[in-house]
PDB file of C-alpha atoms in Angstrom:
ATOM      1  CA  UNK H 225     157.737  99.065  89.763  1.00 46.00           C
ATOM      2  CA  UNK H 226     155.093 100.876  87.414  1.00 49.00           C
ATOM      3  CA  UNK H 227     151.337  99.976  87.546  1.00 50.00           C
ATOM      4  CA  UNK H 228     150.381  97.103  84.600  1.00 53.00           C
ATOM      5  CA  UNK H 229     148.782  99.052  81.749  1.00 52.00           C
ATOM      6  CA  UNK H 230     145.878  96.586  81.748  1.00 53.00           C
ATOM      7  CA  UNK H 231     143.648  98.922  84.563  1.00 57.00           C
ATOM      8  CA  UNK H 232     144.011 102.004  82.351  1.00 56.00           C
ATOM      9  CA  UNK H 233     142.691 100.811  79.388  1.00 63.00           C
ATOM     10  CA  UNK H 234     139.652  99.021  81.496  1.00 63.00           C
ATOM     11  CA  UNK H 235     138.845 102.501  82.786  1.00 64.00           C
ATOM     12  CA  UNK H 236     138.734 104.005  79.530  1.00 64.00           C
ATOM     13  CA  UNK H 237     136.353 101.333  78.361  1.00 68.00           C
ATOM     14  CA  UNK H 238     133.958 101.760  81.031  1.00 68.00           C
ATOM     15  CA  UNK H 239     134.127 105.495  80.217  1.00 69.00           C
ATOM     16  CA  UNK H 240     133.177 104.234  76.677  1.00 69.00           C
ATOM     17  CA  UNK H 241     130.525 101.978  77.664  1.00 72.00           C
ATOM     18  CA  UNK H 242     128.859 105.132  80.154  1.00 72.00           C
ATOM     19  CA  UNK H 243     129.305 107.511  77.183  1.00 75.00           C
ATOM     20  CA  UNK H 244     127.825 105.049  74.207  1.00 83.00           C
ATOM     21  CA  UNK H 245     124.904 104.956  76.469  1.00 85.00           C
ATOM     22  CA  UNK H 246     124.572 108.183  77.434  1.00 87.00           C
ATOM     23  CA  UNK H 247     124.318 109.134  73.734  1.00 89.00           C
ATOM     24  CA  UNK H 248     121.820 106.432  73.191  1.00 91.00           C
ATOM     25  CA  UNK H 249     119.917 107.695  75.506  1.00 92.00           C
ATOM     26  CA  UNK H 250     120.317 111.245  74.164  1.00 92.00           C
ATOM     27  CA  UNK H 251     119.439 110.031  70.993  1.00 92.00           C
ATOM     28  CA  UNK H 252     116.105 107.845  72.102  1.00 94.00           C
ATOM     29  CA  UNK H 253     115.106 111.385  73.892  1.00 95.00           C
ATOM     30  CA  UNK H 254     115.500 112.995  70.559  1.00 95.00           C
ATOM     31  CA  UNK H 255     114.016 110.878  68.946  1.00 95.00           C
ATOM     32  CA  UNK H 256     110.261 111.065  71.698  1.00 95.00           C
ATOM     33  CA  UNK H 257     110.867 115.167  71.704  1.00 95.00           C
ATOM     34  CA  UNK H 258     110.759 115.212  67.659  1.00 95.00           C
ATOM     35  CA  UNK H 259     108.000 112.348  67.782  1.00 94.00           C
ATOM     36  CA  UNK H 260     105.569 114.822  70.324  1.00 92.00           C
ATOM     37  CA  UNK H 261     106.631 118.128  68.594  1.00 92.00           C
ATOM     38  CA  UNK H 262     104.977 116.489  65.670  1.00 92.00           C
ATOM     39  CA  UNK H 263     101.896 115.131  66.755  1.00 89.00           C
ATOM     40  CA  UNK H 264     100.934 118.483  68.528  1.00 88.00           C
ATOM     41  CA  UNK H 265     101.575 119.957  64.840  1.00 88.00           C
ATOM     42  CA  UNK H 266      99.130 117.674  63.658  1.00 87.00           C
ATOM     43  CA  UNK H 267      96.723 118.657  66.574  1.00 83.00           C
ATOM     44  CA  UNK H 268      96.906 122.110  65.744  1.00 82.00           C
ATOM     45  CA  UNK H 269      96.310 122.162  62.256  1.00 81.00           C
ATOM     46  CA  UNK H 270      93.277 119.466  62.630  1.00 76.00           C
ATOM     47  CA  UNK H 271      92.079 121.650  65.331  1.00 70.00           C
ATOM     48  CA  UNK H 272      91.609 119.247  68.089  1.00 60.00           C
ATOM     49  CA  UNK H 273      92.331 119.983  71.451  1.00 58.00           C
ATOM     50  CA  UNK H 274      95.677 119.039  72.993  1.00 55.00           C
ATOM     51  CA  UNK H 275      94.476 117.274  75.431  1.00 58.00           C
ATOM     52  CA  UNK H 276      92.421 114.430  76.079  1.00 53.00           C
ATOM     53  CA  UNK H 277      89.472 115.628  78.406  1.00 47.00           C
ATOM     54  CA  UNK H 278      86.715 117.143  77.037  1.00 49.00           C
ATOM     55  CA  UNK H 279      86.304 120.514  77.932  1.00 50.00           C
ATOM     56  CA  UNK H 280      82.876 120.700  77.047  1.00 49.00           C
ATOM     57  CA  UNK H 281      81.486 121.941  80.747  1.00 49.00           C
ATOM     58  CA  UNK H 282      83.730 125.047  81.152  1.00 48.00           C
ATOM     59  CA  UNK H 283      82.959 125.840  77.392  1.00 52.00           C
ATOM     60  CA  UNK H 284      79.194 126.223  78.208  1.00 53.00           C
ATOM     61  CA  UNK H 285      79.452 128.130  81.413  1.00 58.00           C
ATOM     62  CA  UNK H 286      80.404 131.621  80.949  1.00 64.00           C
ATOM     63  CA  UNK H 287      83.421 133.215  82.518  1.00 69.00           C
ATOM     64  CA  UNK H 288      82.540 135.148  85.976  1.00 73.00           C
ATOM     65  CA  UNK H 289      84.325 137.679  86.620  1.00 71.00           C
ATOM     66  CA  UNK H 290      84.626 139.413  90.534  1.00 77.00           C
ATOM     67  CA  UNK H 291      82.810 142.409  91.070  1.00 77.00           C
ATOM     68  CA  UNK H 292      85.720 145.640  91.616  1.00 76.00           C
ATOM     69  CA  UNK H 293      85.438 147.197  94.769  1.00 78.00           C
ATOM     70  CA  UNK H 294      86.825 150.629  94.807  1.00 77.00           C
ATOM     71  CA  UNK H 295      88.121 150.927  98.292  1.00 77.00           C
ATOM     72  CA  UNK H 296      91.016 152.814  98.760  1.00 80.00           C
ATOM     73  CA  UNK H 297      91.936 154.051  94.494  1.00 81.00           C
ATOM     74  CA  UNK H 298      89.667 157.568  93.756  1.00 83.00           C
ATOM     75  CA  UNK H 299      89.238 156.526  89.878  1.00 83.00           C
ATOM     76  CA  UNK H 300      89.591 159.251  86.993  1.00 87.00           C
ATOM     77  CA  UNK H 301      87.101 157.293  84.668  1.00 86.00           C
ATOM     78  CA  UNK H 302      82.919 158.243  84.739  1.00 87.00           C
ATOM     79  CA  UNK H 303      82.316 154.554  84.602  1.00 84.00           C
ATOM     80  CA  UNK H 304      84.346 153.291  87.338  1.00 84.00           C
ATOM     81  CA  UNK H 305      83.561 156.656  90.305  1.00 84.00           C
ATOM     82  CA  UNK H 306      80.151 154.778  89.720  1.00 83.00           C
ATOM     83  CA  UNK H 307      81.506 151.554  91.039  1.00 81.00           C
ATOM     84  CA  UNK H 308      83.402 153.193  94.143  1.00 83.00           C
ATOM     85  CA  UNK H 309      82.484 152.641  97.605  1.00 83.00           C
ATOM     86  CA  UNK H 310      81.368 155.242 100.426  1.00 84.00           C
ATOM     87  CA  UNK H 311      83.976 155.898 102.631  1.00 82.00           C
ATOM     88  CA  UNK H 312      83.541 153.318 105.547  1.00 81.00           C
ATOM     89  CA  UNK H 313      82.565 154.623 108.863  1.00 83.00           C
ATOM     90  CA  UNK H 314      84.831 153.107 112.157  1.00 81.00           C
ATOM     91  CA  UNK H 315      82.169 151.298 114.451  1.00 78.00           C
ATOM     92  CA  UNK H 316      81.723 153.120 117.626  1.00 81.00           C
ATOM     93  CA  UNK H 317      84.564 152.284 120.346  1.00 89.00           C
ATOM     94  CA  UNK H 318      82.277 152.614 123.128  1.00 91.00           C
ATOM     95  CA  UNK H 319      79.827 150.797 122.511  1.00 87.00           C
ATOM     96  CA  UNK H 320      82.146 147.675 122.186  1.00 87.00           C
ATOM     97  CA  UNK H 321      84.181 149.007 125.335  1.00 91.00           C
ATOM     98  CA  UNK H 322      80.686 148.830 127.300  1.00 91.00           C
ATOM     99  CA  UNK H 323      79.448 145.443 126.011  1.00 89.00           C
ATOM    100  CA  UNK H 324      83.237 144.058 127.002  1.00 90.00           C
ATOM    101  CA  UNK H 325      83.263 145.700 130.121  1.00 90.00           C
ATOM    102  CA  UNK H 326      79.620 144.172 131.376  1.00 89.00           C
ATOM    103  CA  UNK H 327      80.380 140.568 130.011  1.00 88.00           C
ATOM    104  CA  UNK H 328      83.306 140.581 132.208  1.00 86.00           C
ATOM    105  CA  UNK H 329      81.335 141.577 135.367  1.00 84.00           C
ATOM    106  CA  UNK H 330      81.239 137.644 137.292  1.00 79.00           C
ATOM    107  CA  UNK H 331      77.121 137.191 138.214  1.00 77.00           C
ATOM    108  CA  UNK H 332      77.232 136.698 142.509  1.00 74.00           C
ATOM    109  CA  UNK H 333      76.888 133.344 143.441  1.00 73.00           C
ATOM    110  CA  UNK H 334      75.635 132.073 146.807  1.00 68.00           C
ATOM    111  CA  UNK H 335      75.331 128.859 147.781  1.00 66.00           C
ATOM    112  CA  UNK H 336      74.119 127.798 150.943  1.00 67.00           C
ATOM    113  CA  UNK H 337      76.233 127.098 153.719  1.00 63.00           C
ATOM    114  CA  UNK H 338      76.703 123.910 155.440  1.00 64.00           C
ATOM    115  CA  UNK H 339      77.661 124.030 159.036  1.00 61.00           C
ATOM    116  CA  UNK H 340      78.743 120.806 159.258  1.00 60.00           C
ATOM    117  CA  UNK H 341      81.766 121.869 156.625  1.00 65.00           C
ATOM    118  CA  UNK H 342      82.327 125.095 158.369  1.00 69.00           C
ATOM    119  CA  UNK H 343      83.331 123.566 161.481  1.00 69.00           C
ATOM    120  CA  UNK H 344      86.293 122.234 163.045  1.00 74.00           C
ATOM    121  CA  UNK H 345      87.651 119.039 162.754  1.00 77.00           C
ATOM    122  CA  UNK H 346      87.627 116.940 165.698  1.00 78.00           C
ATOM    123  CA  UNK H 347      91.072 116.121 167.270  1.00 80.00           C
ATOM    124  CA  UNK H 348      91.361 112.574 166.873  1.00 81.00           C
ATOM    125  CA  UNK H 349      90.548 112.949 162.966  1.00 70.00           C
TER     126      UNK H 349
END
C-alpha cells in the first residue's frame, strides 16, 4: 500500500517552476538596480540634478536660519552672552488671583415679580 510516486515528482516540479521564477525575477531586479546605479553615474558626472524638478526657487532664496534664544544655557563665548536673554520675571500672582476672583462675582439680577405667578393655584386646576 505505498503512495504512487507520480505526486512526488509533481511537487518537486512546482518547486522548480516557483524557484525558476523566483530567480527570474531576481535576475530582472538586477538587471533595473544595475540599469539606475548607472544612469545616476551619468547624472553625477554631467552634473545634472538627480531629480526632475527644478530647484530653481529654493536656489534663489537664501537659507533662514532661527534666531538662538539663550534661555536657560549661561554661554562661555563673548559672542553668544550677547545673544542671552534677561532672566524672566514670574507675572504677579495677585493680580491674576484678583481679576479671577471679581469675574466670578454673579452681577444681582431682579426681575419684577408677577403676582399672578406667585399665587396659589386654584383647587379645581
Amino acid at each position: 500500500m505505498a503512495a504512487p510516486s507520480g505526486g512526488v515528482e509533481a511537487a518537486e516540479e512546482a518547486e522548480g517552476l516557483v524557484l525558476g521564477r523566483l530567480e527570474e525575477e531576481a535576475l530582472k531586479r538586477r538587471e533595473r538596480l544595475k540599469a539606475l546605479r548607472q544612469r545616476t553615474l551619468q547624472n553625477k558626472e554631467s552634473g545634472e540634478p538627480e531629480s526632475k524638478i527644478p530647484r530653481e526657487e529654493e536656489e534663489e532664496e537664501p537659507i533662514k536660519h532661527k534666531e538662538i534664544k539663550l534661555r536657560n544655557y549661561d554661554p562661555e563665548d563673548e559672542e553668544l552672552k550677547k545673544r542671552k536673554l534677561p532672566p524672566a520675571k514670574p507675572a504677579s500672582v495677585e493680580d491674576t488671583v484678583k481679576e479671577q476672583l471679581e469675574a466670578a462675582k454673579p452681577e444681582p439680577i431682579i426681575d419684577e415679580v408677577d403676582l399672578a405667578n406667585l399665587a396659589p393655584r386654584k383647587p379645581d386646576w
